[in-house]
Coordinates of C-alpha atoms and ligand atoms in Angstrom, one line a residue:
X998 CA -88.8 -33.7 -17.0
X999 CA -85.8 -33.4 -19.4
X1000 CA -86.5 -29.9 -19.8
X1001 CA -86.6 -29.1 -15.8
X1002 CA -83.2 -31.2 -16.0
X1003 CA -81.6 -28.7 -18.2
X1004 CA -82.9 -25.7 -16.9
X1005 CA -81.6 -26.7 -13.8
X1006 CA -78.5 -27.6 -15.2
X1007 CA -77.6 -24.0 -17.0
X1008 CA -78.6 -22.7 -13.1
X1009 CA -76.0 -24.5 -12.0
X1010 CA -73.7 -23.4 -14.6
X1011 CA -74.9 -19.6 -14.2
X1012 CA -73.6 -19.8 -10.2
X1013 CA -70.5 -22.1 -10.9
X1014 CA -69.6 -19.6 -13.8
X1015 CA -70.7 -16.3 -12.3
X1016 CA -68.0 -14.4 -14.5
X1017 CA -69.8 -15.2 -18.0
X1018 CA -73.3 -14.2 -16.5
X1019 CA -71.4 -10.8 -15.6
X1020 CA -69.8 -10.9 -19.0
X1021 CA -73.2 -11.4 -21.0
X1022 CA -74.9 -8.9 -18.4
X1023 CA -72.5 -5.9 -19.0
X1024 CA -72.6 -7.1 -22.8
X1025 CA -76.5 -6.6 -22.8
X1026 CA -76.2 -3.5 -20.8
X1027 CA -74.0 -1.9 -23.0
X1028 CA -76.1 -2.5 -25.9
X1029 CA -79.1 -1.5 -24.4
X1030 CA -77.4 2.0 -24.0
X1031 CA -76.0 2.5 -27.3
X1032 CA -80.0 1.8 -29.1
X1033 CA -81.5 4.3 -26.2
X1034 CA -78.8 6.9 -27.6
X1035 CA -80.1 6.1 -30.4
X1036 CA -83.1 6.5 -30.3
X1037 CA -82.6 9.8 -28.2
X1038 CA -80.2 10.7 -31.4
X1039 CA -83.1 10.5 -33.3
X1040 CA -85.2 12.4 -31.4
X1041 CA -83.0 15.2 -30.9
X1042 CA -82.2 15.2 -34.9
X1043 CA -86.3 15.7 -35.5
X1044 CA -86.6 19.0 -33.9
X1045 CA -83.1 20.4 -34.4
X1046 CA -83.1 24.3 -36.1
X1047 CA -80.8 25.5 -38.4
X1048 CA -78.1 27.3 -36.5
X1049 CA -77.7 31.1 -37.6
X1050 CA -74.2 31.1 -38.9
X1051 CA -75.0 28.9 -41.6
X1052 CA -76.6 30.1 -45.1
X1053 CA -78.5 27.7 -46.8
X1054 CA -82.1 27.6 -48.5
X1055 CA -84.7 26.3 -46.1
X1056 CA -85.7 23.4 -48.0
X1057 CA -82.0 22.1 -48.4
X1058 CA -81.4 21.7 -44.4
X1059 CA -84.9 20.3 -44.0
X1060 CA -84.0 17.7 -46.7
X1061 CA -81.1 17.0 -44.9
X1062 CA -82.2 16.9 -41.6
X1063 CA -84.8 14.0 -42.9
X1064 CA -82.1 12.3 -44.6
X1065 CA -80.1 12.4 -41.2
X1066 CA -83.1 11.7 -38.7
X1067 CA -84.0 8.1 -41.2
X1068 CA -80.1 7.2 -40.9
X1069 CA -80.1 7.4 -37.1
X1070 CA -83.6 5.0 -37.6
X1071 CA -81.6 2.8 -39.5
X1072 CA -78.2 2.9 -37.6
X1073 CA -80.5 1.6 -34.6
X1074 CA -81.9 -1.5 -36.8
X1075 CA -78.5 -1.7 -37.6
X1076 CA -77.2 -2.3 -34.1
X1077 CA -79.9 -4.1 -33.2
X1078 CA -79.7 -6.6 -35.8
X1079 CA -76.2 -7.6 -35.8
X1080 CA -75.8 -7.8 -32.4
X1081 CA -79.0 -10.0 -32.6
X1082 CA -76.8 -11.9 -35.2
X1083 CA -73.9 -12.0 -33.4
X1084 CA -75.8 -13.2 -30.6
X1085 CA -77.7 -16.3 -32.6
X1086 CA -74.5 -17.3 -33.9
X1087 CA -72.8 -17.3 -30.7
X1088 CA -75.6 -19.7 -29.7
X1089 CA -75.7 -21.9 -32.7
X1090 CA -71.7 -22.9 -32.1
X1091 CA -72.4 -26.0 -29.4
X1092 CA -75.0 -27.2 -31.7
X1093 CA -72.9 -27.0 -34.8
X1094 CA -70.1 -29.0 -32.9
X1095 CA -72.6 -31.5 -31.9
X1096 CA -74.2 -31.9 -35.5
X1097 CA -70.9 -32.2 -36.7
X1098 CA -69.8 -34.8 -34.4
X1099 CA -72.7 -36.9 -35.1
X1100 CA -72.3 -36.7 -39.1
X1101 CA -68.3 -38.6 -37.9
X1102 CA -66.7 -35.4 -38.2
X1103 CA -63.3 -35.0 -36.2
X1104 CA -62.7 -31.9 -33.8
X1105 CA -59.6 -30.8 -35.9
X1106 CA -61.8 -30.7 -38.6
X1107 CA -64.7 -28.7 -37.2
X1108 CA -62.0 -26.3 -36.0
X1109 CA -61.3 -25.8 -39.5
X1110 CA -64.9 -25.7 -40.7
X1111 CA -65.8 -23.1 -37.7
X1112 CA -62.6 -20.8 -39.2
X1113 CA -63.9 -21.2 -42.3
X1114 CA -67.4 -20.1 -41.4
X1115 CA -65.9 -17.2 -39.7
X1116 CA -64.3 -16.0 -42.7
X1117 CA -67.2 -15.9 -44.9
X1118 CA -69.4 -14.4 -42.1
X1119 CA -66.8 -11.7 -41.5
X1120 CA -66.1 -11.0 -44.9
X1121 CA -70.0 -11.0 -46.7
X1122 CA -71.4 -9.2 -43.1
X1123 CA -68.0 -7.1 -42.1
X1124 CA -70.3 -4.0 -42.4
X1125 CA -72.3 -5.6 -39.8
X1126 CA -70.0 -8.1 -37.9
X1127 CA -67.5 -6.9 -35.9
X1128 CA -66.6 -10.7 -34.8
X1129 CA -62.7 -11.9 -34.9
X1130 CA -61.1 -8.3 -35.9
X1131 CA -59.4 -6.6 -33.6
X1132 CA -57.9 -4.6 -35.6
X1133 CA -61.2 -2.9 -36.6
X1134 CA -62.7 -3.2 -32.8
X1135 CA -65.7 -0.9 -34.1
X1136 CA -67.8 -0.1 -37.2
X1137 CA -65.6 2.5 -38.3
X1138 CA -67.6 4.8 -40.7
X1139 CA -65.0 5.8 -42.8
X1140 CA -64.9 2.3 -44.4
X1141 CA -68.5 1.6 -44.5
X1142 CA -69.1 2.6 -48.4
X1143 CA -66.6 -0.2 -49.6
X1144 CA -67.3 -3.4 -50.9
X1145 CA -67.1 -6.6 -49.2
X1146 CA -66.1 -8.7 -51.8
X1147 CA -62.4 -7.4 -53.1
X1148 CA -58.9 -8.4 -52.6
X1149 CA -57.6 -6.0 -49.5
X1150 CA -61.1 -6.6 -47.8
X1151 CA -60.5 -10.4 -48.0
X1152 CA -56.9 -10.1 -47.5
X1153 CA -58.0 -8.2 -44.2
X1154 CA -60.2 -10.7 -43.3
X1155 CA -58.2 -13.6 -44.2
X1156 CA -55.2 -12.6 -42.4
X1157 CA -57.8 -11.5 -39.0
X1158 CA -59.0 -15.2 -39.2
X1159 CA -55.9 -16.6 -39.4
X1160 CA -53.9 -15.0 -36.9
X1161 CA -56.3 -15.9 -34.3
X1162 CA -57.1 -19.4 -35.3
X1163 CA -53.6 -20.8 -36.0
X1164 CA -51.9 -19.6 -33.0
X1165 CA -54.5 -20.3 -30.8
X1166 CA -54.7 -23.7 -31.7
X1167 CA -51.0 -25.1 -32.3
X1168 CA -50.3 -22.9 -28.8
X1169 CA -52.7 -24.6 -26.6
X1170 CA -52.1 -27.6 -28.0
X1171 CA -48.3 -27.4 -26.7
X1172 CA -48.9 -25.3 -23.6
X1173 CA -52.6 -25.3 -22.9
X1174 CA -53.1 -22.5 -20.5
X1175 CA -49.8 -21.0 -20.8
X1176 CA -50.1 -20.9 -24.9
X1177 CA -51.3 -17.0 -24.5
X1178 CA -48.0 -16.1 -24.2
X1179 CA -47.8 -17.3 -28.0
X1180 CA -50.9 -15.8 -28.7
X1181 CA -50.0 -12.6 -27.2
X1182 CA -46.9 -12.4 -29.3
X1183 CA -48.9 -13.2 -32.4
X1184 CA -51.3 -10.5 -31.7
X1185 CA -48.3 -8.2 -31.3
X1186 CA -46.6 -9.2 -34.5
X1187 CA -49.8 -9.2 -36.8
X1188 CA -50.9 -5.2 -35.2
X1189 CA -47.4 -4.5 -36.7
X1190 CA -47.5 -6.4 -39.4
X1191 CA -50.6 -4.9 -40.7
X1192 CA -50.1 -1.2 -39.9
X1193 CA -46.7 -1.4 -42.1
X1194 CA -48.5 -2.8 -45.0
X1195 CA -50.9 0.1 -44.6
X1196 CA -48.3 2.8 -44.6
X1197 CA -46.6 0.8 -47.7
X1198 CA -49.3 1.6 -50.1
X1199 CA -50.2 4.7 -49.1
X1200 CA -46.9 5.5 -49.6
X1201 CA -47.5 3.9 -53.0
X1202 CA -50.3 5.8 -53.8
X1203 CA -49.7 9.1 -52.6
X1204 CA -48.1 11.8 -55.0
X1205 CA -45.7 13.9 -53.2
X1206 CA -46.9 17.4 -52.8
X1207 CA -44.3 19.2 -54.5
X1208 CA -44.9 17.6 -57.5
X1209 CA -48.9 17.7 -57.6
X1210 CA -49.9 20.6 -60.1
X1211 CA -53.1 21.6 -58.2
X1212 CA -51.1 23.2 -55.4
X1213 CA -49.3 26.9 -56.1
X1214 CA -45.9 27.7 -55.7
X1215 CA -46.3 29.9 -52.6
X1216 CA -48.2 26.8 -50.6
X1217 CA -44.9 24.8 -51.7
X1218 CA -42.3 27.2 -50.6
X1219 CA -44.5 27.7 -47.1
X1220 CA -45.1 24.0 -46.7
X1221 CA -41.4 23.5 -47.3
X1222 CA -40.4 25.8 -44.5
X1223 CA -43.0 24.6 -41.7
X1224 CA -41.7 20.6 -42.3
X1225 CA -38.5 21.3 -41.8
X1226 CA -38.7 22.8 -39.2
X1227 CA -41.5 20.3 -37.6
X1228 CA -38.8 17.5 -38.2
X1229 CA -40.6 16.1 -41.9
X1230 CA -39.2 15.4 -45.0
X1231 CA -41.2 16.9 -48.4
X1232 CA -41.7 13.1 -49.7
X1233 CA -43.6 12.4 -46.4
X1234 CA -47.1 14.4 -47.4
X1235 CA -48.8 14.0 -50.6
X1236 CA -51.9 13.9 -52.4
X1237 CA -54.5 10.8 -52.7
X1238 CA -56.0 10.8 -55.8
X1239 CA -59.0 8.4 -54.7
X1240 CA -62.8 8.6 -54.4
X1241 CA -62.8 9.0 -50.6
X1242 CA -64.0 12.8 -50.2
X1243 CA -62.3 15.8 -48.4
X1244 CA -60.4 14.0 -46.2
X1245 CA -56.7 14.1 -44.8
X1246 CA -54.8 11.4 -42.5
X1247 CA -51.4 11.0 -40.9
X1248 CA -50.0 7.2 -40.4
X1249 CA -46.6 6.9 -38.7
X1250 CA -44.8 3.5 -37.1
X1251 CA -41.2 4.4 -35.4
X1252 CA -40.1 6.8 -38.1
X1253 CA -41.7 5.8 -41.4
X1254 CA -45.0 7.9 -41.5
X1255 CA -47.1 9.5 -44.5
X1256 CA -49.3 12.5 -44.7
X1257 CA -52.1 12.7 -47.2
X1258 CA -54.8 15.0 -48.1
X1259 CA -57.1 13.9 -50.6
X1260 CA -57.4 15.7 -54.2
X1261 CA -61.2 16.5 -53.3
X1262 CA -59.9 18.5 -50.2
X1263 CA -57.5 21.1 -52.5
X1264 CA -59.9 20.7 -55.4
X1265 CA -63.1 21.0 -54.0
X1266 CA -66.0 19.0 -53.0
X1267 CA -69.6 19.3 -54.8
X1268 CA -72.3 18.7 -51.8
X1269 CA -74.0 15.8 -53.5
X1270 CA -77.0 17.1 -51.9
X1271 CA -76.7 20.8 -52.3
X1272 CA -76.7 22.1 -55.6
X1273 CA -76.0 25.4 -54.1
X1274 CA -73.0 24.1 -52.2
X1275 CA -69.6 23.2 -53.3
X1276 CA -66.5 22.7 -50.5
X1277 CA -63.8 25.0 -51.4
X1278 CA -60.8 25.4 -49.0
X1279 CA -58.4 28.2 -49.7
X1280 CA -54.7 27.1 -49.1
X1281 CA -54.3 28.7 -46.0
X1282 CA -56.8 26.3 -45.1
X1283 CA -55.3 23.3 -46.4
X1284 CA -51.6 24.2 -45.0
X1285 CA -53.6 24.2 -41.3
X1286 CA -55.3 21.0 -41.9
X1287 CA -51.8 19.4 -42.8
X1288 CA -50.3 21.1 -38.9
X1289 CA -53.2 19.1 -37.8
X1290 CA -51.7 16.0 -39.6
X1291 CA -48.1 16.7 -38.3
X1292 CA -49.8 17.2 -34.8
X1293 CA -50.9 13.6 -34.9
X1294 CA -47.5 12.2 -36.2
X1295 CA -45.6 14.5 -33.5
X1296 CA -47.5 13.0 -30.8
X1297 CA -47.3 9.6 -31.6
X1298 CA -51.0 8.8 -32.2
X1299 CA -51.0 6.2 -34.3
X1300 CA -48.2 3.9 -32.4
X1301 CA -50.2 4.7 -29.3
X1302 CA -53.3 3.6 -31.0
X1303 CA -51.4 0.1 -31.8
X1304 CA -50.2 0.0 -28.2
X1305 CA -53.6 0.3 -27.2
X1306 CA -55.2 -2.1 -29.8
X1307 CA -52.9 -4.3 -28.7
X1308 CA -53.5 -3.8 -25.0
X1309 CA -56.7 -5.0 -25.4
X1310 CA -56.9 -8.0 -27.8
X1311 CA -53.5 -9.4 -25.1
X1312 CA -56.1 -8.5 -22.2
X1313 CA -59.1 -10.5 -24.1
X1314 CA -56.4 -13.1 -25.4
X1315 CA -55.3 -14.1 -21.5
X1316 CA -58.9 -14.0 -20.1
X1317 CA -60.6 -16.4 -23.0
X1318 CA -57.6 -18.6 -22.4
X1319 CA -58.2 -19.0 -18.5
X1320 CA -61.2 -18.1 -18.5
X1321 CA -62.2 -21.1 -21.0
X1322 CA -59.6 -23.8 -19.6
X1323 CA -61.8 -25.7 -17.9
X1324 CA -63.4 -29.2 -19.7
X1325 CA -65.8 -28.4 -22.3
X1326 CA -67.9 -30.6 -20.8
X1327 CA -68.7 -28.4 -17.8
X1328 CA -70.8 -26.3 -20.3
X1329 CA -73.3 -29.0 -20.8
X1330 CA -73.7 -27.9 -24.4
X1331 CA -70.3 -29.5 -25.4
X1332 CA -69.9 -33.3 -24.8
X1333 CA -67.3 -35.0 -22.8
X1334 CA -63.7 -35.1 -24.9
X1335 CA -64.4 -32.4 -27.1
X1336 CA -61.5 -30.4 -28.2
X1337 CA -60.5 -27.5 -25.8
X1338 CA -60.0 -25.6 -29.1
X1339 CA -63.4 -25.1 -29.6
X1340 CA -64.1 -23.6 -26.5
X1341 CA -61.3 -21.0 -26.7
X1342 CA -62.7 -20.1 -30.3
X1343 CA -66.6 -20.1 -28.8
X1344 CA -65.1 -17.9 -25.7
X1345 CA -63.3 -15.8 -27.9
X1346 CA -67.0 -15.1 -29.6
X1347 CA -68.3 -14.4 -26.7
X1348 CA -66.1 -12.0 -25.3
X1349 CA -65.8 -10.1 -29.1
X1350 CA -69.7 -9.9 -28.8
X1351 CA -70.3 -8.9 -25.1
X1352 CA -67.0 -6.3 -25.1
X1353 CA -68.1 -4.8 -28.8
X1354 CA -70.1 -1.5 -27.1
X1355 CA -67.5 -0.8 -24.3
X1356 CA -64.4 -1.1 -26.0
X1357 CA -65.7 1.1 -29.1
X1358 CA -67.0 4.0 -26.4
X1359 CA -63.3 3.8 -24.7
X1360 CA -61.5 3.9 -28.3
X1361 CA -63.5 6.9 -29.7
X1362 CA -62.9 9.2 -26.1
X1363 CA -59.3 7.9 -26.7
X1364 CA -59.7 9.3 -30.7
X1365 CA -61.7 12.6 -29.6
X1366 CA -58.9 13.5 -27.2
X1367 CA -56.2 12.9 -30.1
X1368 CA -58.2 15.2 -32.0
X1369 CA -58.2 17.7 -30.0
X1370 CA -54.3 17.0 -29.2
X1371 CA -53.7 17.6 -32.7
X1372 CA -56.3 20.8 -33.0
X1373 CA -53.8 22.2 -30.2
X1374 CA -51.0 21.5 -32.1
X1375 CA -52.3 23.0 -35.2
X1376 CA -53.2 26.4 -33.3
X1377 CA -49.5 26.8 -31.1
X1378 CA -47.6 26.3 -35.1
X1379 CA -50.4 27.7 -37.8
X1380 CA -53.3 29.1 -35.8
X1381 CA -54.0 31.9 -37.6
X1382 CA -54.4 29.9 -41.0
X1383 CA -58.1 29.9 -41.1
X1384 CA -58.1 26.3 -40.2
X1385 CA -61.6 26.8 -38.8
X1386 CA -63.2 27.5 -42.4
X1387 CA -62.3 23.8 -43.1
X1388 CA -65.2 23.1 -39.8
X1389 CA -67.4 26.4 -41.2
X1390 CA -67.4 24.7 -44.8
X1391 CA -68.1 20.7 -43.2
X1392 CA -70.9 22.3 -41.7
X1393 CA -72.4 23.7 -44.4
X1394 CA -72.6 19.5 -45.6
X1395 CA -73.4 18.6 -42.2
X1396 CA -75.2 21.3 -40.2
X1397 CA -77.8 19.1 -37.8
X1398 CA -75.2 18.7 -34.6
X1399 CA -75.4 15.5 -33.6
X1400 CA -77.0 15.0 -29.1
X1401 CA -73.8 15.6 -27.3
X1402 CA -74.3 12.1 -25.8
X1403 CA -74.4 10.7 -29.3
X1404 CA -71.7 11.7 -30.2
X1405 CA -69.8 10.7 -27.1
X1406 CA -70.9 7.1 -28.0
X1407 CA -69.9 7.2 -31.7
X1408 CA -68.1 10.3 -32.7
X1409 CA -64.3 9.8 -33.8
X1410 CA -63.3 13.3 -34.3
X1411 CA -64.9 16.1 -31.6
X1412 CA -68.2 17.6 -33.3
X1413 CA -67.4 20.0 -35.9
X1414 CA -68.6 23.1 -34.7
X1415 CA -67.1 23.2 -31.4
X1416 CA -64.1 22.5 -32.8
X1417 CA -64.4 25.8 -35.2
X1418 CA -65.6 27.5 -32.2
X1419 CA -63.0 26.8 -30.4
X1420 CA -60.3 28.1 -33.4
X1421 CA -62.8 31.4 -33.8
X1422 CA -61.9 32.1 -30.2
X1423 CA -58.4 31.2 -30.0
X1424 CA -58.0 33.4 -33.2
X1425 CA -59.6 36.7 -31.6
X1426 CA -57.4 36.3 -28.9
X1427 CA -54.0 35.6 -30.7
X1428 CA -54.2 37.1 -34.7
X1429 CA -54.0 39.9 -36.0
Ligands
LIG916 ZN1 -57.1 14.3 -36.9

């Protein structure tokens, strides 16, 4: 009979709170997509042919293409297990309060002890657990080959735990359902905050072009000449001498921006699978990957990316906090009198969980369209650099194309060889 009791009781919640059955149902929905993609990915990689323009021994693409096809496998066990986990945990949080409660321990403190939690969740699954950053809305693939354990990672973390959890509660505590308006302003600050200590120590790192050796005199006078008159200064692009493969990336906040291209990009890159293979850009090249960079910065794409970041955390920030106002007890799972607190943090769960799929689909169209911004740029200034050997060469490491709806789910750059088709055809039309 107790049973039937609380079955009836979470219907009744399900009609009184129709919004989180909406919430959870998109949430679901939107998962379900992203593993059918998936899976489709995987299909499509399976039976995919090596595409004429590219020269490479047989054996070498069908190694590859093996490699790729058991990735997509695992990127849908992936999915499907931290959501799973994200899920569980979401779950777990009323009984956690309650098991707390009954071992004499105060709200305040299991506020704490949840926060806590959170961090070492975050930080020893971040490759996994997308749950209180949203600075890092989505999986972002670029940093999936770091460690969890070292100082910026935990610094990241720290400061993503904390910049929710403190505001939250000393706001609501003062102003209850009004207290966004602090928590709003922290988001703000903490976007800004971060992003400035980002461009800091690349700063730090980078060597300025003009005094790396690898780079000839004739790139240096020609670089000169196209940054002044693209409003740059010399000591604004340099060279990253990290382990982070043929890669470049413009980061720019009202004015104090930093170009870099990474020492593997003007050096070369050995195809770690490819003996045959070694990426090998000639400087023409690399001067039209840097107008790509100065595209980005021209255009604002990184302070519009903050806007946008922050658009969304404010937007999830002002639902949790009315969304979630009501007593705890209404929820059945939380007892009468229990903190209000907790339910912002479990609703802010919630929402992270449910809104992970959507909100990484609309920031990568946002990022494809950037990139393509920024390819534009690059062809009206330096179009007839050879820029598209950079795409030619990448595909010669990467030649299975990923489905086209794939990549609309998860690519953040457009997919490589329609970019170089697009530079091969805007170069018969305009060179020479
Ligand atoms: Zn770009």
């Amino acid at each position: 009979m107790e049973f039937l009791d609380t079955v009836q009781k979470v219907w009744e919640i399900v009609l009184q709170y129709k919004w989180l059955t909406f919430l959870v149902a998109f949430g679901a929905v939107s998962f379900l997509i992203y593993r059918i993609v998936d899976f489709l990915q995987y299909m499509h990689v399976n039976k995919f042919t090596k595409p004429d323009d590219i020269t490479m021994n047989e054996d070498v693409f069908k190694k590859k293409r093996q490699r790729k096809g058991s990735r997509s496998m695992k990127l849908l066990w992936k999915g499907t297990s931290s959501w799973g986990a994200q899920l569980v945990f979401i779950a777990s949080i009323p009984f956690l309060v309650y098991w707390f409660n009954q071992k004499g321990i105060s709200d305040g403190y299991v506020y704490m002890i949840l926060i806590g939690l959170s961090f070492v969740l975050n930080l020893t699954l971040s490759k996994l657990f997308p749950l209180w950053t949203p600075a890092r809305p989505y999986a972002c693939r670029a940093f999936q080959h770091e460690k969890a354990i070292q100082p910026g990672n935990m610094a990241f973390h720290f400061w993503g735990v904390v910049s929710w959890s403190v505001p939250a509660y000393f706001f609501w505590e003062y102003f209850q359902v009004n207290g966004w308006i602090g928590s709003v302003f922290f988001i703000i600050i903490s976007q800004l905050i971060q992003v400035v200590i980002f461009i800091y120590s690349i700063k730090k790192s980078a060597i300025p072009y003009l005094e790396y050796p690898g780079l000839s005199d004739n790139f240096k006078k020609n670089m000169q000449k196209y940054l002044k008159e693209h409003g740059m200064k010399d000591s604004e692009v340099g060279v990253l001498r990290m382990n982070m493969g043929p890669n470049a990336f413009a980061t720019s906040l009202a004015g104090y921006k930093q170009i870099v291209i990474t020492e593997e990009l003007i050096q070369g890159y050995k195809d770690p699978t490819n003996p045959d293979f070694t990426l090998k850009l000639s400087e023409d090249t690399i001067e039209a990957i840097t107008s790509h960079e100065v595209g980005h910065i021209r255009h604002h794409h990184v302070e519009k990316g903050i806007a946008m970041g922050i658009l969304i955390s404010s937007a999830v920030t002002i639902a949790v906090y009315h969304l979630f106002s009501a007593d705890p007890s209404n929820y059945v799972l939380f007892k009468e009198g229990t903190s209000q607190q907790l339910l912002l943090y479990w609703g802010q769960c919630i929402f992270n969980t449910m809104l992970v799929y959507p909100i990484t689909f609309i920031t990568l169209l946002v990022s494809r369209r950037k990139e393509t911004q920024a390819d534009t740029y690059l062809l009206n200034t330096n179009g007839c650099k050879n820029g598209k050997d950079f795409f030619h060469q990448i595909r010669h490491i990467a030649p299975v194309n990923n489905l086209g709806l794939w990549h609309s789910c998860n690519g953040t750059h457009p997919a490589a060889h329609e970019r170089e088709q697009r530079m091969l055809e805007w170069e018969k039309e305009h060179c020479k």
